[in-house]
């Protein structure tokens, strides 16, 4: 068995280098690859082989994590095409989009004081879900073009904002469930 | 992560929080966001006829460092000309607040926000002078 550690994650999983990924195929390939490098198979193997199997397992896990996640996969694909993300310097300046972000933050902050916090939060989560699904579609369309489309970079940025919001909303949801 | 005393001071007593009329011709508005952390900053400046920033206000949704960066920036730009304000670098903000490397992007946000506010103001002035001359 040989797994080339230098090949990109798409190649590692035998998938075409595209944003659209068939989740069922990805999951199946992941299980197959995991089986190939499972530590049980190398229990009595020489140290060197065990170490290689472990490196491969790590690479497979990391590849799976990236490919199954829309945002991570989009970023990875753009990196393969030569884009270097500079998160420290990267800012977004579309006022209308940022106003919506502020509005959603304010809605989120008002959840606790509302008459039905669970319903209010569910509405926000649903709205975030819709926007994330739209961005996923947008990213698929724009990344179907070659190169590094500016529209793809914008969609990635927007997805990052909504992911952050989703994370905060989910944390609040957990707090509410705990009654805190 | 421990915040510096200066960050804490600005965070607990933020200067110049608020908003101005964004449709006022003498007001420039800059909106910027950092995708990496989800922080959003709105910075507004009021500029007089001599091109000096008379007042500045901000509203920031984000961490303590982002709030401190915008609070400090509003203090700095008051009384400065647009050219002087344009020269402010994120590294000066980061240094003044002793921001750790992972929070440098908060100062970048503030630098981009003042630049955006200045260009918004200038775009409005440009439009006015064209409509006047037309």
Short mmCIF file of C-alpha atoms in Angstrom, two decimals:
data_model
loop_
_atom_site.label_atom_id
_atom_site.label_comp_id
_atom_site.label_asym_id
_atom_site.label_seq_id
_atom_site.Cartn_x
_atom_site.Cartn_y
_atom_site.Cartn_z
CA UNK A 1 0.00 0.00 0.00
CA UNK A 2 1.30 3.46 -0.77
CA UNK A 3 -0.21 6.81 -0.04
CA UNK A 4 1.69 9.72 -1.47
CA UNK A 5 1.84 12.32 1.30
CA UNK A 6 2.67 15.06 -1.19
CA UNK A 7 -0.45 14.77 -3.30
CA UNK A 8 -3.23 17.26 -2.60
CA UNK A 9 -6.27 16.26 -0.55
CA UNK A 10 -8.54 15.88 -3.57
CA UNK A 11 -6.08 13.46 -5.18
CA UNK A 12 -5.58 11.68 -1.86
CA UNK A 13 -9.31 10.96 -1.76
CA UNK A 14 -9.49 10.18 -5.48
CA UNK A 15 -11.79 13.14 -6.09
CA UNK A 16 -11.77 15.71 -8.89
CA UNK A 17 -10.25 19.06 -7.87
CA UNK A 18 -13.55 20.92 -7.66
CA UNK A 19 -15.48 22.79 -5.00
CA UNK A 20 -18.52 20.55 -5.41
CA UNK A 21 -17.77 17.34 -3.52
CA UNK A 22 -20.00 14.28 -3.29
CA UNK A 23 -20.23 13.82 0.46
CA UNK A 24 -21.19 10.13 0.23
CA UNK A 25 -18.15 9.34 -1.93
CA UNK A 26 -15.90 11.42 0.33
CA UNK A 27 -17.12 9.56 3.44
CA UNK A 28 -16.67 6.19 1.78
CA UNK A 29 -13.10 7.01 0.59
CA UNK A 30 -12.30 8.26 4.07
CA UNK A 31 -13.32 4.94 5.63
CA UNK A 32 -11.32 2.98 3.02
CA UNK A 33 -8.21 5.08 3.60
CA UNK A 34 -8.59 4.88 7.36
CA UNK A 35 -8.73 1.10 7.13
CA UNK A 36 -5.51 1.02 5.08
CA UNK A 37 -3.48 2.85 7.69
CA UNK A 38 -5.25 1.65 10.83
CA UNK A 39 -2.77 1.16 13.71
CA UNK A 40 -4.03 -2.41 14.26
CA UNK A 41 -2.58 -3.39 10.90
CA UNK A 42 0.83 -2.11 11.95
CA UNK A 43 0.90 -3.43 15.51
CA UNK A 44 3.76 -5.82 14.74
CA UNK A 45 5.32 -3.79 11.93
CA UNK A 46 8.77 -2.20 12.26
CA UNK A 47 8.91 1.24 13.90
CA UNK A 48 9.57 3.00 10.61
CA UNK A 49 6.46 1.55 8.96
CA UNK A 50 4.36 2.34 12.02
CA UNK A 51 5.52 5.90 11.95
CA UNK A 52 4.71 6.26 8.24
CA UNK A 53 1.23 4.79 8.80
CA UNK A 54 0.65 7.30 11.57
CA UNK A 55 1.71 10.21 9.37
CA UNK A 56 -0.61 8.98 6.68
CA UNK A 57 -3.51 8.67 9.10
CA UNK A 58 -2.91 12.26 10.23
CA UNK A 59 -2.84 13.48 6.64
CA UNK A 60 -6.06 11.58 5.87
CA UNK A 61 -7.84 13.04 8.89
CA UNK A 62 -6.72 16.54 8.03
CA UNK A 63 -7.79 16.09 4.40
CA UNK A 64 -11.19 14.84 5.48
CA UNK A 65 -11.64 17.78 7.83
CA UNK A 66 -10.85 20.23 5.01
CA UNK A 67 -12.84 18.55 2.23
CA UNK A 68 -16.04 18.01 4.18
CA UNK A 69 -16.26 21.66 5.24
CA UNK A 70 -17.46 24.19 2.66
CA UNK A 71 -15.38 27.10 3.93
CA UNK A 72 -12.17 25.12 4.49
CA UNK A 73 -12.56 23.39 1.11
CA UNK A 74 -13.14 26.69 -0.71
CA UNK A 75 -10.06 28.23 0.90
CA UNK A 76 -7.98 25.14 0.19
CA UNK A 77 -9.01 25.10 -3.47
CA UNK A 78 -8.01 28.76 -3.85
CA UNK A 79 -4.69 28.02 -2.15
CA UNK A 80 -4.08 25.19 -4.63
CA UNK A 81 -4.66 27.76 -7.35
CA UNK A 82 -1.95 29.93 -5.84
CA UNK A 83 -3.87 32.33 -3.60
CA UNK A 84 -2.28 33.20 -0.26
CA UNK A 85 -4.76 34.23 2.42
CA UNK A 86 -3.53 36.95 4.75
CA UNK A 87 -6.12 36.85 7.53
CA UNK A 88 -4.35 39.53 9.55
CA UNK A 89 -4.64 42.11 6.79
CA UNK A 90 -7.83 40.96 5.16
CA UNK A 91 -10.77 43.34 5.67
CA UNK A 92 -14.23 43.49 4.15
CA UNK A 93 -15.71 46.85 3.18
CA UNK A 94 -19.17 46.27 1.74
CA UNK A 95 -21.32 48.56 3.92
CA UNK A 96 -24.66 46.87 3.15
CA UNK A 97 -23.26 43.47 4.05
CA UNK A 98 -21.65 44.78 7.24
CA UNK A 99 -24.89 46.55 8.24
CA UNK A 100 -26.65 43.20 8.02
CA UNK A 101 -23.93 41.70 10.22
CA UNK A 102 -24.44 44.43 12.82
CA UNK A 103 -28.21 43.93 12.66
CA UNK A 104 -27.83 40.20 13.24
CA UNK A 105 -25.46 40.86 16.15
CA UNK A 106 -28.02 43.20 17.68
CA UNK A 107 -30.79 40.63 17.16
CA UNK A 108 -28.62 38.03 18.83
CA UNK A 109 -27.91 40.34 21.77
CA UNK A 110 -31.67 40.94 22.16
CA UNK A 111 -32.55 37.23 22.32
CA UNK A 112 -32.25 36.91 26.09
CA UNK A 113 -34.59 39.80 26.74
CA UNK A 114 -37.23 38.71 24.25
CA UNK A 115 -40.55 37.12 25.20
CA UNK A 116 -39.67 33.77 23.63
CA UNK A 117 -35.86 33.51 23.51
CA UNK A 118 -35.92 30.05 21.90
CA UNK A 119 -38.16 31.18 19.06
CA UNK A 120 -36.13 34.36 18.57
CA UNK A 121 -32.90 32.38 18.43
CA UNK A 122 -34.39 29.76 16.11
CA UNK A 123 -35.36 32.53 13.68
CA UNK A 124 -31.82 33.92 13.72
CA UNK A 125 -30.27 30.48 13.25
CA UNK A 126 -32.63 29.81 10.34
CA UNK A 127 -31.65 33.10 8.72
CA UNK A 128 -27.94 32.32 9.14
CA UNK A 129 -28.55 28.85 7.68
CA UNK A 130 -30.25 30.27 4.60
CA UNK A 131 -27.43 32.77 4.02
CA UNK A 132 -24.76 30.09 4.44
CA UNK A 133 -26.56 27.85 1.94
CA UNK A 134 -26.75 30.74 -0.53
CA UNK A 135 -23.04 31.44 -0.11
CA UNK A 136 -22.29 27.76 -0.68
CA UNK A 137 -24.16 27.90 -4.01
CA UNK A 138 -22.44 31.16 -4.91
CA UNK A 139 -19.02 29.75 -4.12
CA UNK A 140 -19.70 26.64 -6.20
CA UNK A 141 -20.68 28.81 -9.18
CA UNK A 142 -17.76 31.20 -8.91
CA UNK A 143 -15.18 28.49 -8.28
CA UNK A 144 -16.38 26.64 -11.36
CA UNK A 145 -14.38 29.32 -13.22
CA UNK A 146 -10.62 28.93 -13.41
CA UNK A 147 -8.20 31.09 -11.50
CA UNK A 148 -8.83 33.16 -8.41
CA UNK A 149 -12.10 35.04 -8.98
CA UNK A 150 -12.57 38.11 -6.76
CA UNK A 151 -16.17 36.99 -6.30
CA UNK A 152 -14.93 33.76 -4.73
CA UNK A 153 -12.75 35.66 -2.25
CA UNK A 154 -15.71 37.84 -1.30
CA UNK A 155 -17.96 34.81 -0.85
CA UNK A 156 -15.30 33.22 1.38
CA UNK A 157 -15.11 36.35 3.52
CA UNK A 158 -18.88 36.48 3.87
CA UNK A 159 -19.00 32.84 4.78
CA UNK A 160 -16.44 33.53 7.53
CA UNK A 161 -18.67 36.25 9.02
CA UNK A 162 -21.70 33.99 8.97
CA UNK A 163 -19.76 31.08 10.44
CA UNK A 164 -18.67 33.28 13.31
CA UNK A 165 -22.28 34.38 13.85
CA UNK A 166 -23.50 30.79 13.69
CA UNK A 167 -20.91 29.85 16.29
CA UNK A 168 -22.06 32.62 18.63
CA UNK A 169 -25.72 31.72 18.09
CA UNK A 170 -25.01 28.07 18.86
CA UNK A 171 -23.16 29.01 22.03
CA UNK A 172 -26.12 31.11 23.12
CA UNK A 173 -28.42 28.21 22.29
CA UNK A 174 -26.38 25.91 24.54
CA UNK A 175 -26.47 28.51 27.34
CA UNK A 176 -30.25 28.84 27.04
CA UNK A 177 -30.67 25.06 27.16
CA UNK A 178 -28.57 25.02 30.33
CA UNK A 179 -30.84 27.67 31.76
CA UNK A 180 -27.91 30.01 32.33
CA UNK B 1 -5.10 36.21 27.19
CA UNK B 2 -4.26 39.26 29.30
CA UNK B 3 -5.17 42.68 27.94
CA UNK B 4 -2.81 45.59 28.50
CA UNK B 5 -3.88 48.36 30.89
CA UNK B 6 -4.42 50.71 27.97
CA UNK B 7 -6.71 48.25 26.20
CA UNK B 8 -8.67 47.74 29.41
CA UNK B 9 -8.97 51.49 29.95
CA UNK B 10 -10.40 52.06 26.46
CA UNK B 11 -12.56 48.97 26.73
CA UNK B 12 -14.08 49.97 30.06
CA UNK B 13 -14.33 53.68 29.25
CA UNK B 14 -14.59 53.85 25.48
CA UNK B 15 -14.23 57.37 24.09
CA UNK B 16 -16.52 58.76 21.41
CA UNK B 17 -18.99 55.92 21.11
CA UNK B 18 -21.94 56.89 18.99
CA UNK B 19 -23.13 57.77 15.59
CA UNK B 20 -23.56 60.75 13.30
CA UNK B 21 -25.91 61.42 10.42
CA UNK B 22 -24.36 59.51 7.56
CA UNK B 23 -26.23 61.67 5.02
CA UNK B 24 -24.64 64.88 6.31
CA UNK B 25 -22.22 66.15 3.65
CA UNK B 26 -19.59 67.00 6.28
CA UNK B 27 -19.64 63.46 7.70
CA UNK B 28 -17.56 60.59 6.35
CA UNK B 29 -18.48 57.02 7.29
CA UNK B 30 -16.16 54.02 7.17
CA UNK B 31 -17.46 50.50 7.65
CA UNK B 32 -15.02 47.63 7.78
CA UNK B 33 -15.11 44.07 9.04
CA UNK B 34 -12.49 41.43 9.77
CA UNK B 35 -13.65 38.09 8.35
CA UNK B 36 -11.17 36.15 10.49
CA UNK B 37 -12.82 37.16 13.76
CA UNK B 38 -16.17 38.56 12.61
CA UNK B 39 -15.53 41.99 14.15
CA UNK B 40 -17.32 44.91 12.52
CA UNK B 41 -16.30 48.56 12.98
CA UNK B 42 -18.14 51.72 12.00
CA UNK B 43 -16.11 54.91 12.20
CA UNK B 44 -17.45 58.38 11.42
CA UNK B 45 -15.69 61.71 11.13
CA UNK B 46 -17.06 65.24 10.93
CA UNK B 47 -14.85 67.50 8.85
CA UNK B 48 -14.94 71.31 8.85
CA UNK B 49 -14.41 73.69 5.93
CA UNK B 50 -10.66 73.79 6.62
CA UNK B 51 -10.39 70.03 6.15
CA UNK B 52 -9.85 69.41 9.86
CA UNK B 53 -11.57 66.56 11.67
CA UNK B 54 -13.75 68.21 14.31
CA UNK B 55 -15.35 65.14 15.76
CA UNK B 56 -15.19 61.38 15.48
CA UNK B 57 -17.53 58.61 16.63
CA UNK B 58 -17.40 54.85 16.47
CA UNK B 59 -19.44 51.73 17.02
CA UNK B 60 -17.58 48.46 17.15
CA UNK B 61 -18.93 44.94 17.46
CA UNK B 62 -16.06 42.77 18.52
CA UNK B 63 -13.42 42.00 21.08
CA UNK B 64 -11.80 44.34 23.59
CA UNK B 65 -8.82 45.01 21.32
CA UNK B 66 -11.06 46.06 18.43
CA UNK B 67 -13.03 48.39 20.69
CA UNK B 68 -9.85 49.84 22.17
CA UNK B 69 -8.30 50.31 18.71
CA UNK B 70 -11.29 52.29 17.46
CA UNK B 71 -11.63 54.27 20.69
CA UNK B 72 -7.97 55.29 20.57
CA UNK B 73 -8.20 56.15 16.89
CA UNK B 74 -11.15 58.52 17.41
CA UNK B 75 -9.10 60.34 20.05
CA UNK B 76 -6.12 60.59 17.74
CA UNK B 77 -7.90 61.88 14.66
CA UNK B 78 -9.74 64.74 16.35
CA UNK B 79 -8.05 68.01 15.42
CA UNK B 80 -6.04 66.38 12.65
CA UNK B 81 -6.28 67.28 8.98
CA UNK B 82 -7.46 64.57 6.60
CA UNK B 83 -3.91 64.22 5.28
CA UNK B 84 -2.55 63.70 8.79
CA UNK B 85 -5.29 61.20 9.66
CA UNK B 86 -4.58 59.32 6.45
CA UNK B 87 -1.02 58.78 7.66
CA UNK B 88 -1.97 56.85 10.80
CA UNK B 89 -0.62 53.32 10.63
CA UNK B 90 -1.98 50.26 12.33
CA UNK B 91 1.46 49.63 13.82
CA UNK B 92 1.19 52.89 15.82
CA UNK B 93 -2.14 51.79 17.27
CA UNK B 94 -0.83 48.30 18.03
CA UNK B 95 2.22 49.78 19.73
CA UNK B 96 0.27 52.29 21.81
CA UNK B 97 -2.12 49.58 23.04
CA UNK B 98 0.60 46.90 23.33
CA UNK B 99 -1.52 44.50 21.27
CA UNK B 100 -0.26 40.92 21.12
CA UNK B 101 0.47 39.48 17.63
CA UNK B 102 -2.89 37.64 17.45
CA UNK B 103 -4.71 40.95 17.88
CA UNK B 104 -2.85 42.97 15.28
CA UNK B 105 -5.78 42.57 12.90
CA UNK B 106 -7.85 44.76 15.25
CA UNK B 107 -5.50 47.66 14.60
CA UNK B 108 -5.58 46.90 10.86
CA UNK B 109 -9.35 47.19 11.07
CA UNK B 110 -9.04 50.64 12.66
CA UNK B 111 -6.56 51.85 10.03
CA UNK B 112 -8.82 50.65 7.21
CA UNK B 113 -11.85 52.22 8.91
CA UNK B 114 -10.35 55.73 9.04
CA UNK B 115 -9.16 55.40 5.43
CA UNK B 116 -12.66 54.31 4.38
CA UNK B 117 -14.24 57.20 6.31
CA UNK B 118 -11.91 59.71 4.65
CA UNK B 119 -12.60 58.38 1.17
CA UNK B 120 -16.35 58.38 1.86
CA UNK B 121 -16.10 62.04 2.89
CA UNK B 122 -14.01 62.90 -0.16
CA UNK B 123 -16.41 61.09 -2.48
CA UNK B 124 -19.29 63.12 -1.01
CA UNK B 125 -17.36 66.40 -1.46
CA UNK B 126 -16.49 65.44 -5.03
CA UNK B 127 -20.12 64.77 -5.79
CA UNK B 128 -21.16 68.08 -4.24
CA UNK B 129 -18.68 70.14 -6.21
CA UNK B 130 -19.69 68.46 -9.46
CA UNK B 131 -23.36 69.03 -8.77
CA UNK B 132 -22.63 72.66 -7.85
CA UNK B 133 -20.63 73.31 -11.00
CA UNK B 134 -23.19 71.52 -13.15
#
